[in-house]
mmCIF file of C-alpha atoms and ligand atoms in Angstrom:
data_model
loop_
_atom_site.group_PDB
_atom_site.id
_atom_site.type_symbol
_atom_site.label_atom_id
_atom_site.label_comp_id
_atom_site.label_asym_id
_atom_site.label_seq_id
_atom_site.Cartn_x
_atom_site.Cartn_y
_atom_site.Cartn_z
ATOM 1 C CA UNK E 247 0.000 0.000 0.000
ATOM 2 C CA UNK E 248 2.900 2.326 0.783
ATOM 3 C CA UNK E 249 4.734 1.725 -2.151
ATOM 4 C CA UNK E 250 1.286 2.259 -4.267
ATOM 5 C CA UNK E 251 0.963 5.937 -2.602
ATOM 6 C CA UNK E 252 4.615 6.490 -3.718
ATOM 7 C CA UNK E 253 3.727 5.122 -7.466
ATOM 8 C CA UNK E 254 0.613 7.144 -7.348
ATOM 9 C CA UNK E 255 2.753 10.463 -6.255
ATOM 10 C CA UNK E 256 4.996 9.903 -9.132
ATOM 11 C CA UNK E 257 2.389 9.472 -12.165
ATOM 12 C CA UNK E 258 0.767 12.499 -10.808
ATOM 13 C CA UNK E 259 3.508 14.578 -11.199
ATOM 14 C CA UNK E 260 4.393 13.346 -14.508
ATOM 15 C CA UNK E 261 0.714 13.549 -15.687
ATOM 16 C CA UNK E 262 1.014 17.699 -14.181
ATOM 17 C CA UNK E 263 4.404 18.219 -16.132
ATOM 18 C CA UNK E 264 2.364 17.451 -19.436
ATOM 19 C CA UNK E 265 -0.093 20.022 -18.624
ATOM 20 C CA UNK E 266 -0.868 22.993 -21.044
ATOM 21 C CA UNK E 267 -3.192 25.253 -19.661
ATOM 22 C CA UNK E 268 -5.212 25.787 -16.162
ATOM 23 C CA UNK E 269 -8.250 23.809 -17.658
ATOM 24 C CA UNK E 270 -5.875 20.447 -17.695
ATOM 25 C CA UNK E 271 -4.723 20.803 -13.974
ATOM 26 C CA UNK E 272 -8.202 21.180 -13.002
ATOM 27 C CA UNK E 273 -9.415 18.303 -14.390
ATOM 28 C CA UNK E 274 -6.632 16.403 -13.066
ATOM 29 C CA UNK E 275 -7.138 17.530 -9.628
ATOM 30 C CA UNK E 276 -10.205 15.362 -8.969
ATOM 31 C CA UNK E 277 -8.748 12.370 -10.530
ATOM 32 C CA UNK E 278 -6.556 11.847 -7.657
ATOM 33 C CA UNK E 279 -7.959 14.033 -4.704
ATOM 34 C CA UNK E 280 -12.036 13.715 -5.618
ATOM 35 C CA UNK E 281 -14.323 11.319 -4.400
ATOM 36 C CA UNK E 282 -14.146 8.576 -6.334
ATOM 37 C CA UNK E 283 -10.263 9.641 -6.610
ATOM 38 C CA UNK E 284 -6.956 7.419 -6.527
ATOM 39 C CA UNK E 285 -6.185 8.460 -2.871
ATOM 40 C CA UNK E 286 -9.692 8.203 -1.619
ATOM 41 C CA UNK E 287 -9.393 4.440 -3.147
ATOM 42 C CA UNK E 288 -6.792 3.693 -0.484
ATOM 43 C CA UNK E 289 -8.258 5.266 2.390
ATOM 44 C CA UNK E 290 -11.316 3.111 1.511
ATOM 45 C CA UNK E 291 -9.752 0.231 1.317
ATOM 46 C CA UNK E 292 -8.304 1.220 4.613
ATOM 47 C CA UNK E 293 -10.966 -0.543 6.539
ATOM 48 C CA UNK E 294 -9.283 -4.064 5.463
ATOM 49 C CA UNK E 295 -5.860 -2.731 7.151
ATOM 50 C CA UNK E 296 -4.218 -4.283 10.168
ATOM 51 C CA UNK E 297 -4.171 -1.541 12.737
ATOM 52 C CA UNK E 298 -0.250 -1.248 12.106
ATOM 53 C CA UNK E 299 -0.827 -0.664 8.422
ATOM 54 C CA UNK E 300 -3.525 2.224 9.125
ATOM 55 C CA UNK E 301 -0.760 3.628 11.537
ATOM 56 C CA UNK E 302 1.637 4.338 8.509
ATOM 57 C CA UNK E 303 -0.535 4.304 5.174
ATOM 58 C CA UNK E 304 -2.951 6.719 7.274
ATOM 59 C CA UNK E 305 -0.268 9.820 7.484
ATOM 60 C CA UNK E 306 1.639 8.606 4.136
ATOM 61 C CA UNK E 307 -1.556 9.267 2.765
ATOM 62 C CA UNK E 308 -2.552 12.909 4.072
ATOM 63 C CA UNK E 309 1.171 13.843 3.349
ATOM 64 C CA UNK E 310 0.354 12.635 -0.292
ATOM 65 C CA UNK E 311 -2.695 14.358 -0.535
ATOM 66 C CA UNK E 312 -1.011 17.892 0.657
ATOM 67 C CA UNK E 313 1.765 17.385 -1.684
ATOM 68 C CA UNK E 314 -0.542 16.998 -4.297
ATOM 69 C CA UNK E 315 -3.040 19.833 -3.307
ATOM 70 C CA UNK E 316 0.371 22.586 -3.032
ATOM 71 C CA UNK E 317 1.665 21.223 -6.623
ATOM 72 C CA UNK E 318 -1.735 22.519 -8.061
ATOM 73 C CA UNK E 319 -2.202 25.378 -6.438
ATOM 74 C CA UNK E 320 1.833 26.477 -7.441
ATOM 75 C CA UNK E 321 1.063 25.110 -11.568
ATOM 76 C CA UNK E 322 -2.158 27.003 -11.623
ATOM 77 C CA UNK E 323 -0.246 30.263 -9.892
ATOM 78 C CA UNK E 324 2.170 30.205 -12.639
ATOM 79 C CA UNK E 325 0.304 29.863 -15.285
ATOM 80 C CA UNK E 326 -1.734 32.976 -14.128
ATOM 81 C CA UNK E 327 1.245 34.820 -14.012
ATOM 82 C CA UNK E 328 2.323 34.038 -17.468
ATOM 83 C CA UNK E 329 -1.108 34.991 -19.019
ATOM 84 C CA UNK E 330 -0.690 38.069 -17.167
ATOM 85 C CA UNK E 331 2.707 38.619 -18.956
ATOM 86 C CA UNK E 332 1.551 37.681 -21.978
ATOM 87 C CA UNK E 333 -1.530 40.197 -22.069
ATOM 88 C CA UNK E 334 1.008 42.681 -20.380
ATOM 89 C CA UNK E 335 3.831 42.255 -23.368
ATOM 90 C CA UNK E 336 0.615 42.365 -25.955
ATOM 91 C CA UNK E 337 -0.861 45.426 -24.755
ATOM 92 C CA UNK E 338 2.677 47.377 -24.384
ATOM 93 C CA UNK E 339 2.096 51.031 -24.859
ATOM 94 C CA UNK E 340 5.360 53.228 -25.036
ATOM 95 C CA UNK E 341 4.408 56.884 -24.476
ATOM 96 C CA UNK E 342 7.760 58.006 -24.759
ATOM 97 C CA UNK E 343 7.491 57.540 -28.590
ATOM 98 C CA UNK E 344 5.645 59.650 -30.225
ATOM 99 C CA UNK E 345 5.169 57.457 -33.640
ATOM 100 C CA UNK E 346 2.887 54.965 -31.254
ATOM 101 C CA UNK E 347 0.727 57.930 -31.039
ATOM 102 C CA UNK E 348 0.428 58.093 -35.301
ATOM 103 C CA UNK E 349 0.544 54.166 -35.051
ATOM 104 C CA UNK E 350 -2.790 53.688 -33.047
ATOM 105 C CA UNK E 351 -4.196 56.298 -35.084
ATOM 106 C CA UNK E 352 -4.381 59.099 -32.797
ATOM 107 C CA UNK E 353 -3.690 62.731 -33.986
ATOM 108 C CA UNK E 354 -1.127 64.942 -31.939
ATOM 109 C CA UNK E 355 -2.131 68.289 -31.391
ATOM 110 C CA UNK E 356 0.873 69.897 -29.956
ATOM 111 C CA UNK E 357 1.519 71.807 -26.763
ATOM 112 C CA UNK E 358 -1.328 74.763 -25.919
ATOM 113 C CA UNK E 359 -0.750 77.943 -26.659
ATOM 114 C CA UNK E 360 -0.587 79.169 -22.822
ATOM 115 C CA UNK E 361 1.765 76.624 -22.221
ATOM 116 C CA UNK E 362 3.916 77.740 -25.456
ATOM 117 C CA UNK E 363 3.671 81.201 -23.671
ATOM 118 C CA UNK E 364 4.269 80.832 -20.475
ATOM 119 C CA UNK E 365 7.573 78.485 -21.596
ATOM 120 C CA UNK E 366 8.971 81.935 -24.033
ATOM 121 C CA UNK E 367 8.115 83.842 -20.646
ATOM 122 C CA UNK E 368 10.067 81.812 -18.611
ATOM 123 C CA UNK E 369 13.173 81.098 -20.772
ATOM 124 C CA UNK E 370 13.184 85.080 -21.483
ATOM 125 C CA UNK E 371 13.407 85.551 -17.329
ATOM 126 C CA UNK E 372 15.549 82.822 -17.045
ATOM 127 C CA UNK E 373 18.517 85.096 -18.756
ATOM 128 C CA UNK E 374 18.063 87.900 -16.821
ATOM 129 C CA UNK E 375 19.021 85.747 -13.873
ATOM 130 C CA UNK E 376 15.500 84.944 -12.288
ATOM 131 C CA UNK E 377 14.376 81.777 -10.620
ATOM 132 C CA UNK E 378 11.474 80.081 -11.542
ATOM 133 C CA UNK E 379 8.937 78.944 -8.335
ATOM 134 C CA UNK E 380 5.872 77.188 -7.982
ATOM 135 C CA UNK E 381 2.762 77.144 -5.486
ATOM 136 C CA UNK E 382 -0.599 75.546 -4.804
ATOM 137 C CA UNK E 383 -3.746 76.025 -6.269
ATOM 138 C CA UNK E 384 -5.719 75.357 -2.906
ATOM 139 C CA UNK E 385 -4.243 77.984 -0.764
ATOM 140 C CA UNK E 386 -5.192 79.521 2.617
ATOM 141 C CA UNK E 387 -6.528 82.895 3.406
ATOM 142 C CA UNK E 388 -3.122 83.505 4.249
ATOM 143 C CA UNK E 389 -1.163 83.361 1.316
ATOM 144 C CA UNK E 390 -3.824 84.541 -0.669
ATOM 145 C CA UNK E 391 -4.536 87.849 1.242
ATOM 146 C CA UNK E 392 -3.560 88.633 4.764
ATOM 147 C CA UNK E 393 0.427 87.945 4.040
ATOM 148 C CA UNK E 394 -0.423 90.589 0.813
ATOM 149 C CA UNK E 395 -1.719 93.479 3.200
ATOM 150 C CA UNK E 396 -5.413 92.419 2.551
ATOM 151 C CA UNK E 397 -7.028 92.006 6.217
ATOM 152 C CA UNK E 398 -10.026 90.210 6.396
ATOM 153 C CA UNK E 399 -11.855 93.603 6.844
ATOM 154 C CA UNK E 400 -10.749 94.868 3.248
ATOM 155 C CA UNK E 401 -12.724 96.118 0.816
ATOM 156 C CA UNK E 402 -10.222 94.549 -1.425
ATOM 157 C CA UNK E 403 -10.868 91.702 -0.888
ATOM 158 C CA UNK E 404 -13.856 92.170 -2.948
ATOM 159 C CA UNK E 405 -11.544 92.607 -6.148
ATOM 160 C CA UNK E 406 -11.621 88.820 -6.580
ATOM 161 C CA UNK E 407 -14.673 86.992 -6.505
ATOM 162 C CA UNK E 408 -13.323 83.630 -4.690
ATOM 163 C CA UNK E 409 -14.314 80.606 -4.586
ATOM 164 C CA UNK E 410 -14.234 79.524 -1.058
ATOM 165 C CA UNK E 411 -13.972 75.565 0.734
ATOM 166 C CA UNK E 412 -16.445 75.482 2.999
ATOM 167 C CA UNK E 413 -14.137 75.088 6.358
ATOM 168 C CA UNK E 414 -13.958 79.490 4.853
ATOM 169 C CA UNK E 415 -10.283 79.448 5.246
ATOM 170 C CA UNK E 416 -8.835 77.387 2.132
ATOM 171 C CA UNK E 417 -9.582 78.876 -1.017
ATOM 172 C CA UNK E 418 -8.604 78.666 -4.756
ATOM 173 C CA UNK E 419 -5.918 81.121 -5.479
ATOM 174 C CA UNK E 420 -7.060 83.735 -6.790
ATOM 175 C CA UNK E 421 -3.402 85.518 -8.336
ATOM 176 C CA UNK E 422 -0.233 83.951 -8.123
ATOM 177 C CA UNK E 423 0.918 86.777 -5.630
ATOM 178 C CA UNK E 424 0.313 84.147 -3.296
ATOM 179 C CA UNK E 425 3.925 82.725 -4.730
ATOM 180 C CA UNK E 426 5.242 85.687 -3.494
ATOM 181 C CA UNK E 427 4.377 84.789 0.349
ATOM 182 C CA UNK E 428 5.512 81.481 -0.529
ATOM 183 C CA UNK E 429 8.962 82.922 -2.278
ATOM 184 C CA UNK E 430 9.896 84.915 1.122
ATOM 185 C CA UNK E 431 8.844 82.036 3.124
ATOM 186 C CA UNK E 432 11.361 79.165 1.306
ATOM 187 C CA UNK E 433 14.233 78.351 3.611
ATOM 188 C CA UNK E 434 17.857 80.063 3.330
ATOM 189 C CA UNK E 435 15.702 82.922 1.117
ATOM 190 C CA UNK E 436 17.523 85.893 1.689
ATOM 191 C CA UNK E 437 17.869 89.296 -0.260
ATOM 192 C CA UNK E 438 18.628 89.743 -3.222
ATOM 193 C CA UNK E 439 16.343 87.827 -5.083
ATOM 194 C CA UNK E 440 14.469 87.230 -8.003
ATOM 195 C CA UNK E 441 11.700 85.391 -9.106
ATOM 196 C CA UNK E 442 8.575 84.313 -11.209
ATOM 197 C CA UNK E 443 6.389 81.840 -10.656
ATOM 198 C CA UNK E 444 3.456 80.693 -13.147
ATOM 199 C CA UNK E 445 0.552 78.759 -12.828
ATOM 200 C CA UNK E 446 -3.401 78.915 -12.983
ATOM 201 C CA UNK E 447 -5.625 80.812 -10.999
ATOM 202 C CA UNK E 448 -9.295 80.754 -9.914
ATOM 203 C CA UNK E 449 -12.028 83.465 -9.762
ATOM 204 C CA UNK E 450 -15.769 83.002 -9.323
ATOM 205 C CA UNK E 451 -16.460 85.379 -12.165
ATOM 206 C CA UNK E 452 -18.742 85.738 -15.034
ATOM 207 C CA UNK E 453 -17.084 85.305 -18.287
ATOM 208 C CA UNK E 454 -16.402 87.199 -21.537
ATOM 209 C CA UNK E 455 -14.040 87.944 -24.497
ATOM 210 C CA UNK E 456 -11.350 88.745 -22.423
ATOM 211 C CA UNK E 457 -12.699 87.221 -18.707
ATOM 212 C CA UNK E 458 -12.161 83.104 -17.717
ATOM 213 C CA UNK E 459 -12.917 81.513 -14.622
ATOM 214 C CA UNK E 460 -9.790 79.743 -14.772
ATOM 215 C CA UNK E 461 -7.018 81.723 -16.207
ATOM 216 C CA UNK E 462 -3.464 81.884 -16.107
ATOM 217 C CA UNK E 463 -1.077 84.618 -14.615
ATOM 218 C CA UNK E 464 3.343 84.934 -14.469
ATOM 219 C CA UNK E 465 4.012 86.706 -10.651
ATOM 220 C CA UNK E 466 7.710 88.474 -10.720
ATOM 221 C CA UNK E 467 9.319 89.678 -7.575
ATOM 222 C CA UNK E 468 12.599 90.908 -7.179
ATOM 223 C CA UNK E 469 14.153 92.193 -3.707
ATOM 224 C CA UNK E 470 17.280 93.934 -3.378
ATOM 225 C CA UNK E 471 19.015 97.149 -2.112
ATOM 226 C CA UNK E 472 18.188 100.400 -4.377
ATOM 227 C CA UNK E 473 15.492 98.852 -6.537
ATOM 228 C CA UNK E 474 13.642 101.362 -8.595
ATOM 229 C CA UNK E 475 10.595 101.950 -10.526
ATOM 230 C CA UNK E 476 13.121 102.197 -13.276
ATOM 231 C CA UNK E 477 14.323 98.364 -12.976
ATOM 232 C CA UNK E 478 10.844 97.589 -13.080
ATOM 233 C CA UNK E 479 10.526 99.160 -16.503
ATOM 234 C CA UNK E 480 13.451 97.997 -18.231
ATOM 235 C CA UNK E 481 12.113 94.394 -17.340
ATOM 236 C CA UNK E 482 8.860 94.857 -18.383
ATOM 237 C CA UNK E 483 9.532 96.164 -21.546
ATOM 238 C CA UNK E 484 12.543 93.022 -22.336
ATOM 239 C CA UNK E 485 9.346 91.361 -21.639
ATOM 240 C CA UNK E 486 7.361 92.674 -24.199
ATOM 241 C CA UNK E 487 9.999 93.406 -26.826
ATOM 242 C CA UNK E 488 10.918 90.383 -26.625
ATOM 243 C CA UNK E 489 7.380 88.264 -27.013
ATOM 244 C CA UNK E 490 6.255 90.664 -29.261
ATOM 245 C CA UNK E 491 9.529 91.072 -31.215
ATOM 246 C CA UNK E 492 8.225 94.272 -32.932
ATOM 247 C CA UNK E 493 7.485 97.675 -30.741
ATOM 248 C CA UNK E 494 4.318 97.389 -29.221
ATOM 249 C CA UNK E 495 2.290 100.775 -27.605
ATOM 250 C CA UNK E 496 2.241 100.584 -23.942
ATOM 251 C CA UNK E 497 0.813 102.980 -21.306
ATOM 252 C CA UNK E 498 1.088 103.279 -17.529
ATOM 253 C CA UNK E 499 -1.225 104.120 -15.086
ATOM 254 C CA UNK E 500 -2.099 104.817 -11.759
ATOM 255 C CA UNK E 501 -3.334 100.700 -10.356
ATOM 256 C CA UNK E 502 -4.265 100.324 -7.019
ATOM 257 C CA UNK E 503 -3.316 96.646 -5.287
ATOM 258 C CA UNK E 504 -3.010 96.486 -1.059
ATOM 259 C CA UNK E 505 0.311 94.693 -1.955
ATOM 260 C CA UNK E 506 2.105 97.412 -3.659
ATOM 261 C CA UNK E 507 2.577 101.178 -3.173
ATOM 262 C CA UNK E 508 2.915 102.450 -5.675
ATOM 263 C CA UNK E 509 0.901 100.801 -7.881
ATOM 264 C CA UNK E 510 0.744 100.950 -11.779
ATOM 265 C CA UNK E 511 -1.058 99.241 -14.627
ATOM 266 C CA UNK E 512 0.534 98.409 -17.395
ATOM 267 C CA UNK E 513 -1.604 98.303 -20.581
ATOM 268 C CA UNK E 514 -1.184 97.756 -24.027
ATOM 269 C CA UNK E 515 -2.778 98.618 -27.034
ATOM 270 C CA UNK E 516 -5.594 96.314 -28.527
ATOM 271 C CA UNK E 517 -3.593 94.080 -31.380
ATOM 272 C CA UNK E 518 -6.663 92.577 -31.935
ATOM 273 C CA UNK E 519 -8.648 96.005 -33.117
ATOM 274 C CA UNK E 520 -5.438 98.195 -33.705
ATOM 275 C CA UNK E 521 -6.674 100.499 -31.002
ATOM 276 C CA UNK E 522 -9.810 101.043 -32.634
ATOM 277 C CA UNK E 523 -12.102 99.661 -30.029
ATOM 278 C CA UNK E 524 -13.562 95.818 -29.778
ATOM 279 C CA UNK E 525 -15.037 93.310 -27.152
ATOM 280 C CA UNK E 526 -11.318 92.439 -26.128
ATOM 281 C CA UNK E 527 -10.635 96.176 -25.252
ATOM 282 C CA UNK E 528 -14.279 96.671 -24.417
ATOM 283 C CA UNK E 529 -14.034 99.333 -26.491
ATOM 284 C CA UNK E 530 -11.558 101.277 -25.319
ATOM 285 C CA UNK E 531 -8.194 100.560 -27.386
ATOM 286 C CA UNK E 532 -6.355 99.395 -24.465
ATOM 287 C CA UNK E 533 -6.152 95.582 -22.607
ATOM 288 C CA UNK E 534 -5.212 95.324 -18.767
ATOM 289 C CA UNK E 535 -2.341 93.050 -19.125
ATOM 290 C CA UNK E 536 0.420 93.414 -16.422
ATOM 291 C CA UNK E 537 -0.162 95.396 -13.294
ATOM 292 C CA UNK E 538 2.675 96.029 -10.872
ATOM 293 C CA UNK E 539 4.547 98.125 -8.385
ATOM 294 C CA UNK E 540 6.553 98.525 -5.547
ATOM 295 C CA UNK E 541 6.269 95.906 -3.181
ATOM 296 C CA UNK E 542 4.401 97.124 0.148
ATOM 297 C CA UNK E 543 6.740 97.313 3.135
ATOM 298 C CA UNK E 544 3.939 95.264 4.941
ATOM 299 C CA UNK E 545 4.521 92.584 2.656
ATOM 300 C CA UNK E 546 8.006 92.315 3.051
ATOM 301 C CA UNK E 547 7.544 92.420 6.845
ATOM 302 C CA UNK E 548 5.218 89.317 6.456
ATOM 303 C CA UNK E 549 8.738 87.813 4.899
ATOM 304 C CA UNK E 550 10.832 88.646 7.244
ATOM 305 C CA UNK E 551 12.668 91.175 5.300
ATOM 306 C CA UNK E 552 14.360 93.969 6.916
ATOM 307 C CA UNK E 553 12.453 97.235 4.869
ATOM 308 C CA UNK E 554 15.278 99.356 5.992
ATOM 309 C CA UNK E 555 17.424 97.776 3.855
ATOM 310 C CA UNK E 556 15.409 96.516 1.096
ATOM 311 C CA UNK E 557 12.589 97.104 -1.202
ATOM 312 C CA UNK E 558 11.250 95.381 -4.600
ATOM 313 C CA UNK E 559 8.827 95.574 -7.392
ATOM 314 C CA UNK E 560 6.695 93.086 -8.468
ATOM 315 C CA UNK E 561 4.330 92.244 -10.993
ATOM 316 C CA UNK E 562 1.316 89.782 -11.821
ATOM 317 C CA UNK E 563 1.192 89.336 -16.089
ATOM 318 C CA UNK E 564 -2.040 87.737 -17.302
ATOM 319 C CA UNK E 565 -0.729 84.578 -19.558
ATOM 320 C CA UNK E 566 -4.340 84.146 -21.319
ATOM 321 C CA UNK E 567 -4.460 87.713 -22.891
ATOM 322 C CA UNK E 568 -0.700 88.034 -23.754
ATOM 323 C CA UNK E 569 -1.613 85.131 -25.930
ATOM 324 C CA UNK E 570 -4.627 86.985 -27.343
ATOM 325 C CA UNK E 571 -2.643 89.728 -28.147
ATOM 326 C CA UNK E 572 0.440 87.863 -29.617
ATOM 327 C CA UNK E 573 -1.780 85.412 -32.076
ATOM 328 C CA UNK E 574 -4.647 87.848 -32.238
ATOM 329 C CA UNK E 575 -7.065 85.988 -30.745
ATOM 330 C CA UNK E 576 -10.517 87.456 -30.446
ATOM 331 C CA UNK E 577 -12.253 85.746 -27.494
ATOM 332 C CA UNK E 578 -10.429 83.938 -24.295
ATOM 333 C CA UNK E 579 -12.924 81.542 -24.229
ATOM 334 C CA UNK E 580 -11.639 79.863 -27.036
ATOM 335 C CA UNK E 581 -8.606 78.763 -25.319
ATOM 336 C CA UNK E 582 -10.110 76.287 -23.116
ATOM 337 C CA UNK E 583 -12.355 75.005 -25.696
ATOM 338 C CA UNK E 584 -11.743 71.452 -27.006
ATOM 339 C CA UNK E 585 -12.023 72.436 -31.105
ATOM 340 C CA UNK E 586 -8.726 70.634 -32.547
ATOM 341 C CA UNK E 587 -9.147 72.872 -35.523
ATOM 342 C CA UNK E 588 -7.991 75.864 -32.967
ATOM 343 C CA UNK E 589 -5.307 73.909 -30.855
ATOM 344 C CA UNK E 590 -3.575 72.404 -33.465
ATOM 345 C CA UNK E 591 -2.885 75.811 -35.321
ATOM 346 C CA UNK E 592 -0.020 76.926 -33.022
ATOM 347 C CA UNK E 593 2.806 73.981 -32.667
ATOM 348 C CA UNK E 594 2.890 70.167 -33.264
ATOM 349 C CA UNK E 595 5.807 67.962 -31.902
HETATM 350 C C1 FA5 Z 1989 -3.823 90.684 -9.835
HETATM 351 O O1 FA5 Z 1989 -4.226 89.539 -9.891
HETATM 352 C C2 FA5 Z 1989 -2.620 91.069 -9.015
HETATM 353 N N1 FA5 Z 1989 -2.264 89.982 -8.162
HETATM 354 C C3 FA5 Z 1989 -1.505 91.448 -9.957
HETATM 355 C C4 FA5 Z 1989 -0.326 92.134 -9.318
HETATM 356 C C5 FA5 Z 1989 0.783 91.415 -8.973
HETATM 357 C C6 FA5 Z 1989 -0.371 93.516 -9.078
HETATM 358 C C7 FA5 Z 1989 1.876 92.021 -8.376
HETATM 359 C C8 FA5 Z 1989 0.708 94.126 -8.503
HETATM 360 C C9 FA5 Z 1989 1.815 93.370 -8.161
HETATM 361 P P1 FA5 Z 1989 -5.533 91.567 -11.610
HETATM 362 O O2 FA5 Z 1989 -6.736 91.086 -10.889
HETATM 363 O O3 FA5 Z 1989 -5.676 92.864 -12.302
HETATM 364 O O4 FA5 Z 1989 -4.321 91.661 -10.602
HETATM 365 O O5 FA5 Z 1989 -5.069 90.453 -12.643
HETATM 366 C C10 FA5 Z 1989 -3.831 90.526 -13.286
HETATM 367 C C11 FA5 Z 1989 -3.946 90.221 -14.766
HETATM 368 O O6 FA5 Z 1989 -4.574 88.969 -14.927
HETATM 369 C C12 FA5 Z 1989 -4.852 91.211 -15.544
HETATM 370 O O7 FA5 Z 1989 -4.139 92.329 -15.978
HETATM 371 C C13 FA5 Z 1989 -5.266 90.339 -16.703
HETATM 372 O O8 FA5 Z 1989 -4.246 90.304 -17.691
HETATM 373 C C14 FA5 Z 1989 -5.399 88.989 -16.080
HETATM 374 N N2 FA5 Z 1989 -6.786 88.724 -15.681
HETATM 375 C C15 FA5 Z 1989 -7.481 89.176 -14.624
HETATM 376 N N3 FA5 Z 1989 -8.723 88.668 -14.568
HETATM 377 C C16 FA5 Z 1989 -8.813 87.839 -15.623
HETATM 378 C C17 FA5 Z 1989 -9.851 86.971 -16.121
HETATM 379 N N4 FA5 Z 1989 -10.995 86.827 -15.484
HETATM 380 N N5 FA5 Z 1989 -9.606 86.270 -17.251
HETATM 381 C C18 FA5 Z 1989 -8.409 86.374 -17.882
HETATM 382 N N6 FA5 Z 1989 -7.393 87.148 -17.471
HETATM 383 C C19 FA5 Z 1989 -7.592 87.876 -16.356
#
């Protein structure tokens, strides 16, 4: 009987070895471990055992039927695992090449034009030595007003229709002077400095040619000893001579903003109508595009920054109507439309 249990051991595994697929092992399963199965054969015929034999055939047997029970459990494991890497090495997608993009038939539409932008703005503030920083779109009332000079009692706050959470202290930003507060705040940051930092921006407001919801904005800040009105104008017009590449008309005027003192706004003249008057300039000849100004005392106070020594500019550029006026786009609201026949006009890869 022993040496029957070791026989039957052995032609299972050589029946397992020849099989193909998870179907196979299951039917095999039952032909040794089932009812009517080769092991429950023995213990059946257990009954005409001496008590000595049902000592040793009785464990031989269990450790049989384990053996045979882990075998099919490992066989069916691994052949799980090698459908898996077969559907895995089928279904290979490799986003890193653009061609398997054309290959499955999709169409590439390029970067967005904001995006295109906001790179050129970048690289062109880049070379004059500034950093680039980041910040979050959920902010606090912090960030987003008190650390700008905006108290929780000011009228300003009105400026920007935000949209609130509901615990009424996190908020959507609503400029990216909030990267500002979070500029002064980074560890080590010490005067001089110089920075931008781009990224979208939130306000609960109703929309038209030249209004979004969500829009875009470029915050610059520099702090140093001596710095003038007049360093704010030389970078403002690299800026512009340099996106434009042509001379564009420009106009400053008084702009007030709790942040900065004084304030300016920096307009320029309607591309879109020539100055003549349209819905961009709502009829005026002239699009808000980049206010700025000297950077509050209180504000640098909030960053620890001694105002004896120190002062700065700064200034908040709208991304979304710098691209208006660059490709002569008539209406914002066609730059977060989905129409492929608009997106794919500016740049493909
Ligand atoms: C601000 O957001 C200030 N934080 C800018 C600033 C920074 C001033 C630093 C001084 C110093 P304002 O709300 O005007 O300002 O927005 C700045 C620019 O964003 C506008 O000139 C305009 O170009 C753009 N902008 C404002 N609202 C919208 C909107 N709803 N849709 C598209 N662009 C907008």
């Amino acid at each position: 009987m022993m040496q029957k249990l070791d026989d039957l051991f052995t032609q299972f595994q050589s029946e397992l070895k020849d099989c193909k697929n998870k179907q196979e092992i299951l039917n095999l399963k039952p032909k040794y471990l089932g009812k009517k199965g080769e092991i429950s054969n023995i213990l059946k015929s257990l009954k005409d055992a001496t008590a000595e034999q049902r000592k040793e055939i009785g464990p031989k047997s269990n450790e049989v039927k384990q053996n045979i029970e882990q075998l099919c459990a490992k066989s069916l494991q691994n052949f799980e695992i090698e459908e898996i890497n077969q559907k895995l090495a089928k279904n290979k997608i490799d986003i890193t090449m653009t061609n398997s993009v054309k290959e499955m038939g999709l169409r590439s539409t390029g970067y967005h034009p904001v995006t295109l932008i906001q790179r050129e703005v970048e690289d062109i503030f880049l070379s004059m030595g500034f950093e680039i920083l980041d910040g979050p779109h959920i902010e606090d009332d912090y960030h987003n007003f008190e650390a700008l000079n905006i108290p929780s009692d000011h009228p300003a706050r009105d400026m920007q229709d935000t949209f609130w959470f509901k615990d009424s202290v996190h908020l959507l930003r609503t400029h990216t002077s909030t990267i500002q507060v979070r500029g002064m705040e980074m560890e080590g940051r010490k005067p001089p400095f110089k920075f931008v930092g781009p990224g979208k921006v939130f306000r609960c407001e109703r929309t038209d040619a030249s209004h979004e919801m969500v829009f875009h904005q470029i915050e610059g800040m520099m702090v140093g000893e001596d710095v003038s009105v007049s360093h704010l104008i030389y970078f403002m017009k690299t800026l512009l001579s340099q996106i434009f590449k042509k001379d564009v008309e420009v106009r400053l005027r008084p702009g007030f903003f709790p942040f900065v003192e004084p304030g300016f706004e920096l307009d320029i003249k309607c591309l879109i109508c020539g100055g003549k008057g349209c819905s961009v300039c709502k009829h005026t000849g002239w699009v808000e595009l980049l206010p700025c100004g000297m950077v509050h005392p209180n504000v640098l106070k909030y960053g620890n920054i001694d105002t004896d020594k120190y002062n700065g500019f700064a200034f908040g550029l709208g991304l979304d109507r710098l691209v208006m006026m660059k490709y002569g786009i008539d209406d914002i609201r066609h730059l977060h439309g989905a129409d492929l026949r608009f997106m794919t006009q500016f740049h493909s890869f």
